[in-house]
PDB file of C-alpha atoms and ligand atoms in Angstrom:
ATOM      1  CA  UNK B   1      43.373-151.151-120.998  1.00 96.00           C
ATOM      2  CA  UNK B   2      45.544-150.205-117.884  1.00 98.00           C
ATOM      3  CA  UNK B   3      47.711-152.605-116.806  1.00 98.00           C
ATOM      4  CA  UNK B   4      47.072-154.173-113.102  1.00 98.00           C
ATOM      5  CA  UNK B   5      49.385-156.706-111.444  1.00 98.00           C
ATOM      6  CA  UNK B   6      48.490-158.339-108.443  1.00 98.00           C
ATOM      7  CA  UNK B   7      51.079-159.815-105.919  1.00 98.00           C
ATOM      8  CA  UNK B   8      49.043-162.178-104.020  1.00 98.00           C
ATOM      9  CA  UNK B   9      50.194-164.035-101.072  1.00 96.00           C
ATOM     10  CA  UNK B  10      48.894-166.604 -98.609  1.00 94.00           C
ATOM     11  CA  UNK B  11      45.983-164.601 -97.373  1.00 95.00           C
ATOM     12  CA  UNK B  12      44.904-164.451-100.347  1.00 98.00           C
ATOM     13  CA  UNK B  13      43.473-167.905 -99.532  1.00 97.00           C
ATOM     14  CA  UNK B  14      43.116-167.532 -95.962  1.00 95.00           C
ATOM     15  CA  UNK B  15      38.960-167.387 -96.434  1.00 97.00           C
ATOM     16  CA  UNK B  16      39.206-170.027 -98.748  1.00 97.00           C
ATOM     17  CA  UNK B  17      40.151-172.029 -95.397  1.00 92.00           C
ATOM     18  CA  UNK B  18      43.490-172.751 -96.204  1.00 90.00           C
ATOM     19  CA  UNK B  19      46.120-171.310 -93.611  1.00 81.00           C
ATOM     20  CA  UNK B  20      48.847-168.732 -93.805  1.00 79.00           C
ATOM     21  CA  UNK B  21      52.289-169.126 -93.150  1.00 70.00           C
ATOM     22  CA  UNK B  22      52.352-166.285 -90.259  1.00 64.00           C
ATOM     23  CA  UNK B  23      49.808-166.021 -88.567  1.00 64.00           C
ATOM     24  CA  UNK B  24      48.947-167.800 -85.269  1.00 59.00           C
ATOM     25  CA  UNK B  25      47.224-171.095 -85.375  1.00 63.00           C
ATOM     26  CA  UNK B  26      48.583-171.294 -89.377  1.00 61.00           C
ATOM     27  CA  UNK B  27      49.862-174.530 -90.483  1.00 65.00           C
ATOM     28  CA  UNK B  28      53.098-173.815 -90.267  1.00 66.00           C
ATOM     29  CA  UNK B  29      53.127-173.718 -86.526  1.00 69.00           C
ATOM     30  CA  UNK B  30      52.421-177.825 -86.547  1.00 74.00           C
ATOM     31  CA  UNK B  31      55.491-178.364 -88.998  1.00 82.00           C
ATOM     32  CA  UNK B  32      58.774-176.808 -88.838  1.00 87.00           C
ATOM     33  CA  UNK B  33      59.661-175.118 -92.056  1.00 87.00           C
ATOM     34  CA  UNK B  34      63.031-176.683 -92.122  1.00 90.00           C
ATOM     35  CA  UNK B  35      61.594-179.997 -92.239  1.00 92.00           C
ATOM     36  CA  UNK B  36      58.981-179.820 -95.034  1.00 93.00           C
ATOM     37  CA  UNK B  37      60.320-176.476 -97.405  1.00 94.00           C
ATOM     38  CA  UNK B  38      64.547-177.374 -97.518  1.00 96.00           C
ATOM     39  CA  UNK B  39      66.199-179.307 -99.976  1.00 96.00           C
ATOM     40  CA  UNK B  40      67.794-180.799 -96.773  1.00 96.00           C
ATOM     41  CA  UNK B  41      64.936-181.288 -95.096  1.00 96.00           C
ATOM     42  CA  UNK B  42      63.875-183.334 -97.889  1.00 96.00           C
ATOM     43  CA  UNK B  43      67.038-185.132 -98.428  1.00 95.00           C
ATOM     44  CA  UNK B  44      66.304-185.950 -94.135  1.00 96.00           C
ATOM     45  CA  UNK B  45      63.234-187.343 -94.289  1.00 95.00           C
ATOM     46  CA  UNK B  46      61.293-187.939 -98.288  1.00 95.00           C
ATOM     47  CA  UNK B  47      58.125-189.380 -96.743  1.00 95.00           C
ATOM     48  CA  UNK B  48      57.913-186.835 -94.195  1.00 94.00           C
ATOM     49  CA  UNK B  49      57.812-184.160 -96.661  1.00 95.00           C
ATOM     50  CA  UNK B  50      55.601-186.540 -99.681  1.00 96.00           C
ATOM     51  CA  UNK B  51      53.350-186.853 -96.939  1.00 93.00           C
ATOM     52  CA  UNK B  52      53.161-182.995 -96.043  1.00 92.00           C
ATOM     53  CA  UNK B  53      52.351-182.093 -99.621  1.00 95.00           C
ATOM     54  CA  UNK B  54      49.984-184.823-100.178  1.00 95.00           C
ATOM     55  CA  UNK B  55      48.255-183.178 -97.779  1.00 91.00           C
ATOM     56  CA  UNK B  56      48.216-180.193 -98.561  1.00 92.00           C
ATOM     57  CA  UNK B  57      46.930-181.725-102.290  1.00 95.00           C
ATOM     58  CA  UNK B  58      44.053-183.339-100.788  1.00 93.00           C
ATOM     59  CA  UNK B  59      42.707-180.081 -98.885  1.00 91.00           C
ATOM     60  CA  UNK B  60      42.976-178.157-102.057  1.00 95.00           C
ATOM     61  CA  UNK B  61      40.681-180.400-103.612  1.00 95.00           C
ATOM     62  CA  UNK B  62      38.049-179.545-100.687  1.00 95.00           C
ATOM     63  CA  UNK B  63      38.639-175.409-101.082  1.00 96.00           C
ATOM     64  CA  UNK B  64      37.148-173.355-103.285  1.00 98.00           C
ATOM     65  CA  UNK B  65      38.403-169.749-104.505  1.00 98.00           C
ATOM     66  CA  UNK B  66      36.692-166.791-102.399  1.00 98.00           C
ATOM     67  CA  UNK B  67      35.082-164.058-103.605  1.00 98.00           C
ATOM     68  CA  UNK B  68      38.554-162.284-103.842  1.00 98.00           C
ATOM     69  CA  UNK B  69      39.641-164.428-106.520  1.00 98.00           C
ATOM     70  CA  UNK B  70      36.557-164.433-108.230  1.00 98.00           C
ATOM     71  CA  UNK B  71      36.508-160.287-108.216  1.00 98.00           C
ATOM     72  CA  UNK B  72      39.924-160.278-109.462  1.00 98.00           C
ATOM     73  CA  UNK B  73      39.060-162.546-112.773  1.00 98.00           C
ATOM     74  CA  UNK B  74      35.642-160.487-113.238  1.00 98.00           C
ATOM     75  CA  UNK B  75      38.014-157.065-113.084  1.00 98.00           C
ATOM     76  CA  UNK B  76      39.684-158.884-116.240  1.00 98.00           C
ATOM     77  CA  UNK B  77      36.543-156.979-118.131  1.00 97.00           C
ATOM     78  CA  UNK B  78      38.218-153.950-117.609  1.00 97.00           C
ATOM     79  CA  UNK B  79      41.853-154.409-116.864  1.00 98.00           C
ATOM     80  CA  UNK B  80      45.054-156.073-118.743  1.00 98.00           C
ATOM     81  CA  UNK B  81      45.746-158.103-115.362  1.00 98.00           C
ATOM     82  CA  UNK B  82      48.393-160.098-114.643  1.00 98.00           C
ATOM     83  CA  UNK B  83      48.351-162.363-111.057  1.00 98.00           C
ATOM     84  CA  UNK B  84      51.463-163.113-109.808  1.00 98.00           C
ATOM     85  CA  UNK B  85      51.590-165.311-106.229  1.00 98.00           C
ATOM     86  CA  UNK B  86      53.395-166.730-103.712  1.00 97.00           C
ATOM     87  CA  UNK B  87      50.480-169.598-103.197  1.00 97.00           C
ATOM     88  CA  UNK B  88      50.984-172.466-104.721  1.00 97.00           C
ATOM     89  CA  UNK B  89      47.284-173.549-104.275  1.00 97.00           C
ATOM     90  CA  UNK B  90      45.246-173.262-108.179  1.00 98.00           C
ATOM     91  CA  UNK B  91      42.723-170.836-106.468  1.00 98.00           C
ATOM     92  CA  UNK B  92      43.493-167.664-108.738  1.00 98.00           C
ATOM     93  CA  UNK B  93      43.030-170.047-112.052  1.00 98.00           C
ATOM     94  CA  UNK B  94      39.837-171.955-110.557  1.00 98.00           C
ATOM     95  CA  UNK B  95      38.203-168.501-110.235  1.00 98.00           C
ATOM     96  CA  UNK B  96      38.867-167.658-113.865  1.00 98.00           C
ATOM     97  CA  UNK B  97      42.433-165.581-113.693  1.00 98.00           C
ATOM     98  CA  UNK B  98      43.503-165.875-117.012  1.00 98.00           C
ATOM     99  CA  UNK B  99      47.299-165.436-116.349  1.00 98.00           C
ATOM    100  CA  UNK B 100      49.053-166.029-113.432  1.00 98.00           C
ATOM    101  CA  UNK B 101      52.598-166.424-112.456  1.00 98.00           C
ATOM    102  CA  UNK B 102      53.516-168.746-109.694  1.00 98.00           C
ATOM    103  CA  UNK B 103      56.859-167.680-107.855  1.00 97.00           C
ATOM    104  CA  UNK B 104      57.070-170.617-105.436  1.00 97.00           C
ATOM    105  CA  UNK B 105      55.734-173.657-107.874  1.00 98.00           C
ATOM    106  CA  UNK B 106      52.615-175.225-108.143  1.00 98.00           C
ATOM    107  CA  UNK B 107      51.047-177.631-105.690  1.00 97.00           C
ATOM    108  CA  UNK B 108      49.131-179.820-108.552  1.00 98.00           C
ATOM    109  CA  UNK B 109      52.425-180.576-110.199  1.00 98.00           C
ATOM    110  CA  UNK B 110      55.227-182.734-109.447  1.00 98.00           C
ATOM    111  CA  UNK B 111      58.749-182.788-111.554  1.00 98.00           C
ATOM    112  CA  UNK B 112      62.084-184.780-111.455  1.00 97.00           C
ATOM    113  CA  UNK B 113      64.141-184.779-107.968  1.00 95.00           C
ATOM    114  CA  UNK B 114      67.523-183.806-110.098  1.00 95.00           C
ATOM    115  CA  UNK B 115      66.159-181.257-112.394  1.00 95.00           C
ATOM    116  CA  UNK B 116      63.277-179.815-110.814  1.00 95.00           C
ATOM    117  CA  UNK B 117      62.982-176.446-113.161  1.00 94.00           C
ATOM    118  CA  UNK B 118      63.112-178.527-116.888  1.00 96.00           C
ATOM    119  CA  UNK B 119      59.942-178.261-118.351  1.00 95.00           C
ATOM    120  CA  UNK B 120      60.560-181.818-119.658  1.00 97.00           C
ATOM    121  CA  UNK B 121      59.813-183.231-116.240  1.00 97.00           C
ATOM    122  CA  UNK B 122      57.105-181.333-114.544  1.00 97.00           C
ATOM    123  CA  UNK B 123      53.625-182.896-114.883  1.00 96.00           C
ATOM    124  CA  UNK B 124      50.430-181.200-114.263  1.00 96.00           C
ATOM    125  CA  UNK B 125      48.530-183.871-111.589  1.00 97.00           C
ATOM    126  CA  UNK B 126      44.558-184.825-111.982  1.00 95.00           C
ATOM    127  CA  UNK B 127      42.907-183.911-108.843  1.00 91.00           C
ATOM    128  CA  UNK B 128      42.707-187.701-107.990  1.00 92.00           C
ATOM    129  CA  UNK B 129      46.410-187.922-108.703  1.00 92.00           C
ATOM    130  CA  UNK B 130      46.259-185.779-105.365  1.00 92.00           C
ATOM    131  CA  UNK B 131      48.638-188.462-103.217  1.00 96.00           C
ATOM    132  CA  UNK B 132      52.066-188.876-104.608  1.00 97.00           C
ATOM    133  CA  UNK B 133      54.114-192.340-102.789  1.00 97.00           C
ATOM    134  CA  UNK B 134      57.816-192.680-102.349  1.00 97.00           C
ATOM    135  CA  UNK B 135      58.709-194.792-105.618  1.00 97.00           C
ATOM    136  CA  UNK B 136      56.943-192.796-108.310  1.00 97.00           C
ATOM    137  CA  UNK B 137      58.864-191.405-110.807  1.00 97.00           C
ATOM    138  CA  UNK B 138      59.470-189.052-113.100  1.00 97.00           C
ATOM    139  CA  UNK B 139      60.402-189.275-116.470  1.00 96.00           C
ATOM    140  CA  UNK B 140      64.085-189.168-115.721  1.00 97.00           C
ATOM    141  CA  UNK B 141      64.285-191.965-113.602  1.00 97.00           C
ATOM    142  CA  UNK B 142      64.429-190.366-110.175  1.00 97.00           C
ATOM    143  CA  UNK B 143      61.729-189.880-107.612  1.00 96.00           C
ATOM    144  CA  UNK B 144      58.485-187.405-107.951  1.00 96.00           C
ATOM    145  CA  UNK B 145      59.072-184.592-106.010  1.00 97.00           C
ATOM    146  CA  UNK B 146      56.842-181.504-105.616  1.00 97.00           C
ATOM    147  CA  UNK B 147      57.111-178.616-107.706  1.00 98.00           C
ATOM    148  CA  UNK B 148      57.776-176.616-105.141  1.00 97.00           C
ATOM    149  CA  UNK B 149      60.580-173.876-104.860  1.00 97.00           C
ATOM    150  CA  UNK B 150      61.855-174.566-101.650  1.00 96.00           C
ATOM    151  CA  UNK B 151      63.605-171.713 -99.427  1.00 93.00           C
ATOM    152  CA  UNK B 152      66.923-171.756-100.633  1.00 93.00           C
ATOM    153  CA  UNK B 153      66.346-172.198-104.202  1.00 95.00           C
ATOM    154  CA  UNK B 154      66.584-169.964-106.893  1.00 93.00           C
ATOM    155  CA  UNK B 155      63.003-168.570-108.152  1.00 95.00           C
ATOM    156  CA  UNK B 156      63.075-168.860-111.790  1.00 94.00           C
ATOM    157  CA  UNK B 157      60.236-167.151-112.546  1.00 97.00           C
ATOM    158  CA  UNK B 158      61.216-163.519-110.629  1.00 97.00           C
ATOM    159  CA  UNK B 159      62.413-162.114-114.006  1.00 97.00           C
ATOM    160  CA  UNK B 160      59.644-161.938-115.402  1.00 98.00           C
ATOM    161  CA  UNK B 161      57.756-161.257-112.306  1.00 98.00           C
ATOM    162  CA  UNK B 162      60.312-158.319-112.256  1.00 98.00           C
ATOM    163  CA  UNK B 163      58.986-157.375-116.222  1.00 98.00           C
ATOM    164  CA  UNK B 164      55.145-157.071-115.524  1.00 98.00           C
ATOM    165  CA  UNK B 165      55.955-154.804-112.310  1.00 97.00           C
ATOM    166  CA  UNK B 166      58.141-151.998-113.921  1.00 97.00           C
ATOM    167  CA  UNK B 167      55.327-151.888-116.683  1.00 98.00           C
ATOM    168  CA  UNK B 168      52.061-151.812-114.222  1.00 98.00           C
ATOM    169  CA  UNK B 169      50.166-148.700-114.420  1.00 98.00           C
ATOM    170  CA  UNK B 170      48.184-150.038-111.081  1.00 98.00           C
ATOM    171  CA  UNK B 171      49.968-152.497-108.285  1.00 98.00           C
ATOM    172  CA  UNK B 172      47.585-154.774-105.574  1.00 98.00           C
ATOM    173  CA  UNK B 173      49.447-156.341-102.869  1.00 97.00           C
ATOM    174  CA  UNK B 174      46.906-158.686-101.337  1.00 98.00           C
ATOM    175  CA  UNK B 175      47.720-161.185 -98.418  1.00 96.00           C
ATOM    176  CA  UNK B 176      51.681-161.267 -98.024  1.00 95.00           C
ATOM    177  CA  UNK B 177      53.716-160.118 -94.989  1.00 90.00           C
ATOM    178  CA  UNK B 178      56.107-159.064 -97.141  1.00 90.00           C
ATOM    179  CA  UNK B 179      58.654-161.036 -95.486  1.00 87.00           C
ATOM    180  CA  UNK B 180      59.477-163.594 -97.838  1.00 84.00           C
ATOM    181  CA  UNK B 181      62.408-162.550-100.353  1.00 85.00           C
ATOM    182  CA  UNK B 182      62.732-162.413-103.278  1.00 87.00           C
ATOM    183  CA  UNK B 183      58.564-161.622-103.670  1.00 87.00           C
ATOM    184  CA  UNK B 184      59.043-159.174-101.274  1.00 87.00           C
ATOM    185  CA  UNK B 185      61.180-157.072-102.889  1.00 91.00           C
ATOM    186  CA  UNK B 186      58.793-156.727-106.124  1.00 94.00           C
ATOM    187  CA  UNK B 187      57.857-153.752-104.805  1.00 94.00           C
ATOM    188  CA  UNK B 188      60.587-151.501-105.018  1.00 93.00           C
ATOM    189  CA  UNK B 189      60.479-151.775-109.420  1.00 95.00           C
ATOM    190  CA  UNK B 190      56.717-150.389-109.425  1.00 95.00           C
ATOM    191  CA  UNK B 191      57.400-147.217-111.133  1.00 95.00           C
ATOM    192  CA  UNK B 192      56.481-143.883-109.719  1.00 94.00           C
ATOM    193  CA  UNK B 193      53.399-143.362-112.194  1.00 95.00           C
ATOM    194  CA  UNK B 194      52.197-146.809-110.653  1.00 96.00           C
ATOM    195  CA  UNK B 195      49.528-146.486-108.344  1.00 97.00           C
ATOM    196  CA  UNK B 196      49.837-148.846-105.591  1.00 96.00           C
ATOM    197  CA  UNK B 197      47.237-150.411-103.435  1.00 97.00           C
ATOM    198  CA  UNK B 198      47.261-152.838-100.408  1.00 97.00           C
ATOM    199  CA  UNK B 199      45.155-155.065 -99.048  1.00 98.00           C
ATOM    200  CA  UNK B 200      45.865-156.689 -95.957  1.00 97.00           C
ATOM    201  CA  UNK B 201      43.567-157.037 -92.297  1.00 97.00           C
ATOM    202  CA  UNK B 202      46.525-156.517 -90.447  1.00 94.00           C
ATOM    203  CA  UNK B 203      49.579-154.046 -90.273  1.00 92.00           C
ATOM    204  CA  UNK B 204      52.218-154.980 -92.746  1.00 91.00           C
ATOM    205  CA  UNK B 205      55.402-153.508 -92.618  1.00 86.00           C
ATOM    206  CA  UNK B 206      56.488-151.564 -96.202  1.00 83.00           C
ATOM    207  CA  UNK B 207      58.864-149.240 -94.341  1.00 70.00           C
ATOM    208  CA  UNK B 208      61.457-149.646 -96.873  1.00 67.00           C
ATOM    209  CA  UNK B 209      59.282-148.121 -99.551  1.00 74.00           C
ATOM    210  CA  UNK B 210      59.115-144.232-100.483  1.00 78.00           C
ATOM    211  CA  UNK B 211      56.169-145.032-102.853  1.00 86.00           C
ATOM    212  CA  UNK B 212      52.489-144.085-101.988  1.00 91.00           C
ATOM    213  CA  UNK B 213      50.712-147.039-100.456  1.00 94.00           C
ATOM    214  CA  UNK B 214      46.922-146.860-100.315  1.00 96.00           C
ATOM    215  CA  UNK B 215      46.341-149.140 -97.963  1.00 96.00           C
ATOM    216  CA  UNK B 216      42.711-151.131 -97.547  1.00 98.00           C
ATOM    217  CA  UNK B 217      42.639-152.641 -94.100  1.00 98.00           C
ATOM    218  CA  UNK B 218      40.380-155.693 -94.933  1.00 98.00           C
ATOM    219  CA  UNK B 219      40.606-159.151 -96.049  1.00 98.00           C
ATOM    220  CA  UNK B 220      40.832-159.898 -99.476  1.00 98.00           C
ATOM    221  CA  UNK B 221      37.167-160.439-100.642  1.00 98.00           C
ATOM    222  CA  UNK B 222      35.920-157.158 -99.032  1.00 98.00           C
ATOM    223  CA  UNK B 223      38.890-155.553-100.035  1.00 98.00           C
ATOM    224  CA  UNK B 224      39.312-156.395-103.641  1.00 98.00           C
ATOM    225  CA  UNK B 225      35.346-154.989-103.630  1.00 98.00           C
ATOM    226  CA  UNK B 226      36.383-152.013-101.930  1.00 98.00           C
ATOM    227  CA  UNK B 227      39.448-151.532-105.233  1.00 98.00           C
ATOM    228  CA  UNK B 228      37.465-152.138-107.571  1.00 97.00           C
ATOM    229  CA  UNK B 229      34.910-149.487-106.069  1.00 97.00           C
ATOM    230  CA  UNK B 230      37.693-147.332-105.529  1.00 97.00           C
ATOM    231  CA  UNK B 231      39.425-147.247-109.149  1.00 96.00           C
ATOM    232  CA  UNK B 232      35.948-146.657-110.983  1.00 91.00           C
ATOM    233  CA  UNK B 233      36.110-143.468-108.812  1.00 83.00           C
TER     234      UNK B 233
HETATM  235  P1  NAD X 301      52.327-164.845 -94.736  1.00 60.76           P
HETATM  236  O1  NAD X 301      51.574-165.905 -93.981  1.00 60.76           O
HETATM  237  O2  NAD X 301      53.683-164.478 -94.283  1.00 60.76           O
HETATM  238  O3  NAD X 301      51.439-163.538 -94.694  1.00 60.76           O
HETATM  239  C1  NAD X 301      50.038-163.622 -94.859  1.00 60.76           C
HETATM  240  C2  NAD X 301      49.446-162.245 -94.836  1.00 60.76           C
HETATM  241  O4  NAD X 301      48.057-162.390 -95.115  1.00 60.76           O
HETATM  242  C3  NAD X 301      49.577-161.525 -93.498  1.00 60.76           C
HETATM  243  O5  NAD X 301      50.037-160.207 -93.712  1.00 60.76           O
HETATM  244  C4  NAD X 301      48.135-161.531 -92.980  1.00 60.76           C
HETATM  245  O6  NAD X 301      47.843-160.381 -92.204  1.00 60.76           O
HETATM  246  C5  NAD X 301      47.336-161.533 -94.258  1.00 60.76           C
HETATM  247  N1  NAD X 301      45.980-162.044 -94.158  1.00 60.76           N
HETATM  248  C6  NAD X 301      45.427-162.855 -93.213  1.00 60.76           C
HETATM  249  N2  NAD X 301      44.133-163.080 -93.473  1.00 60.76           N
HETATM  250  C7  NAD X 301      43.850-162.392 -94.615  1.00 60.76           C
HETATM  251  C8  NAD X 301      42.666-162.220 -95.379  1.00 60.76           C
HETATM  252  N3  NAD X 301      41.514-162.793 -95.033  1.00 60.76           N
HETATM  253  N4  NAD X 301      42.737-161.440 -96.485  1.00 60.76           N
HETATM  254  C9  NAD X 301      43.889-160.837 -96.846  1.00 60.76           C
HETATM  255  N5  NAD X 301      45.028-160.951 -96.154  1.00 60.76           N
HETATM  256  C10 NAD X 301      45.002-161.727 -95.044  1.00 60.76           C
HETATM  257  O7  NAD X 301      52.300-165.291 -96.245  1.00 60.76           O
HETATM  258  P2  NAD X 301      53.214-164.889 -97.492  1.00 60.76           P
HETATM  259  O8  NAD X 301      53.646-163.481 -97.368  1.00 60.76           O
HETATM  260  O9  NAD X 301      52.457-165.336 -98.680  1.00 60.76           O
HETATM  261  O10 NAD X 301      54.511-165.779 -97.348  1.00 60.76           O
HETATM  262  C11 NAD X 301      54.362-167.108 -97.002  1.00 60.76           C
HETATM  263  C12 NAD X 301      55.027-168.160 -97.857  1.00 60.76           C
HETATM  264  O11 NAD X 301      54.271-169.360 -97.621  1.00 60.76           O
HETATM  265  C13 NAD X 301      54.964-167.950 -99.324  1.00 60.76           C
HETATM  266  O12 NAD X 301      56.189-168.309 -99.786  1.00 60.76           O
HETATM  267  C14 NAD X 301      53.913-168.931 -99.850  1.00 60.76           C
HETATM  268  O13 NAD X 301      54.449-169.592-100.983  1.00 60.76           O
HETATM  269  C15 NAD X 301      53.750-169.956 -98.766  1.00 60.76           C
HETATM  270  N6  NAD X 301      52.324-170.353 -98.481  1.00 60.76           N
HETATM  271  C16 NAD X 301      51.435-170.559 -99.491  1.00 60.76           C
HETATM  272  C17 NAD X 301      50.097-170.871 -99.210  1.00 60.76           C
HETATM  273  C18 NAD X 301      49.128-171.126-100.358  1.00 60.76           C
HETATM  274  O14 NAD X 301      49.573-171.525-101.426  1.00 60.76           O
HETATM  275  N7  NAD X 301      47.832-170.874-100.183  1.00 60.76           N
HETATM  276  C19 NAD X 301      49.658-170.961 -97.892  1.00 60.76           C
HETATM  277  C20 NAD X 301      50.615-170.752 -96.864  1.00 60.76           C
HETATM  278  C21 NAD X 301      51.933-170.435 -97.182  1.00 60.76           C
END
C-alpha cells in the first residue's frame, strides 16, 4: 500500500462549524491569541483561559466530522495513511482515522500545569467531563490545565511528524495557511518522489517550496472527493 500523510489544519473543520484561526469572522478575532494560547497569558489570567477551552470542549461535543474526514478514513481501504493535524478538535478519529498525530495537543485531554508533556499526567476527558474549574487537579498536585501546546512551546511530537513525511509516497495538505511554524515547515522533508497535493478554497502561500504542488481549490469535503478521484486516475 502507498503511503499517504495528511497535514490537516483548521479548515479541515471549518464545515464541521468550528472556526479557523485566519480567516475573518474566525474565533480568534473575539480573543486575542496572547491571552488564551501563552504560557503567560495563562499565568495572567487561569479562568480566562479554563473558560476559553471549556468552551471550545462544549462545542466539540455539538460538531460532527464532515464528509472530509469521513473520505479520508474510507481512503484507509486503499492507502497506509497517516493524519497528522494542527486541530486539536477529535474530528479525524470520530470519522474513523485510524492514526493520527496531534502537533498542538488534544482538546479532550487535560495534564499537570508543571509537566504538561509526561504521559503520567495527561488524562483523556469523557465528553461530559467537557468543563474543567479552577481547583481540579492533576495527579501531581497542581492545577488541570489543557493539553494544549501553546505558541511558544516546544512541539514534541514534530519528530516523528518529521519521520512519516520523508517516507510518504503521496502528501495532502488540507486546511492550513501554512503560517504556523513548526507544521509549516513539514513540507520542505516530502521527498522528491512524493507527490504532493493541496487542498485549500483560498490562495495559500507555498512560495518557499521548489516541489510540485497540485493544488485543488475547494474545501475539504469536495476536495478530498476530487483526490481520491484524482489518484485512482
Ligand atoms: P489557519 O486558520 O491559519 O488556516 C486555515 C486555512 O483553512 C486557510 O488557508 C483557509 O483558506 C482554509 N480553509 C477555510 N475553509 C476551508 C474549508 N472549508 N476547507 C478547507 N480549507 C479551508 O489554520 P492553521 O493553519 O491550522 O493554523 C491555525 C492554528 O490554530 C493551528 O495551530 C491550530 O492548532 C489552531 N486551531 C485549531 C482548530 C481546531 O482544532 N479545529 C481551529 C482553529 C485553530
Amino acid at each position: 500500500m502507498k503511503k499517504l500523510v495528511v497535514l490537516s489544519g483548521a479548515g479541515m473543520s471549518a464545515e464541521s462549524g468550528i472556526s479557523t484561526f485566519r480567516d475573518a469572522g474566525g474565533l480568534w478575532e473575539q480573543y486575542p491569541v496572547e491571552a488564551v494560547a501563552t504560557p503567560d497569558g495563562y499565568a495572567r489570567d487561569p479562568e480566562l483561559v479554563t473558560r476559553f477551552y471549556n468552551e471550545r470542549r462544549r462545542q466539540l461535543q455539538e460538531v460532527e466530522p464532515n464528509r472530509g474526514h469521513c473520505l479520508l478514513a474510507e481512503m484507509e481501504r486503499e492507502y497506509d495513511i497517516t493524519v497528522i493535524t494542527q486541530n486539536v478538535d477529535n474530528l479525524h478519529e470520530r470519522a474513523g482515522s485510524s492514526h493520527v498525530i496531534h502537533l498542538h495537543g488534544e482538546l479532550m485531554k487535560v495534564t499537570s500545569s508543571r509537566q504538561p508533556n509526561n504521559p503520567a499526567y495527561i488524562r483523556e476527558l469523557k465528553p461530559e467531563e467537557w468543563e474543567v474549574k479552577i481547583g481540579d487537579l492533576a495527579a501531581d498536585g497542581t492545577q488541570l490545565r489543557p493539553f494544549i501546546v501553546w505558541f511558544g512551546e516546544a512541539v514534541p511530537n514534530i519528530e516523528v511528524a518529521v519521520e512519516y513525511v520523508e517516507q510518504a509516497d503521496i502528501l495532502v495538505i488540507i486546511g492550513t495557511s501554512l503560517n504556523v511554524y513548526p507544521a509549516a515547515g513539514l513540507l520542505h522533508y516530502a521527498s522528491p518522489r512524493c507527490e504532493v497535493f493541496l487542498i485549500d478554497p483560498n490562495e495559500v502561500n507555498v512560495t518557499a517550496t521548489h516541489h510540485p504542488i497540485n493544488l485543488i481549490r475547494k474545501g475539504a469535503s469536495e476536495g478530498v472527493k476530487e483526490l481520491w478521484d484524482t489518484l485512482k486516475g
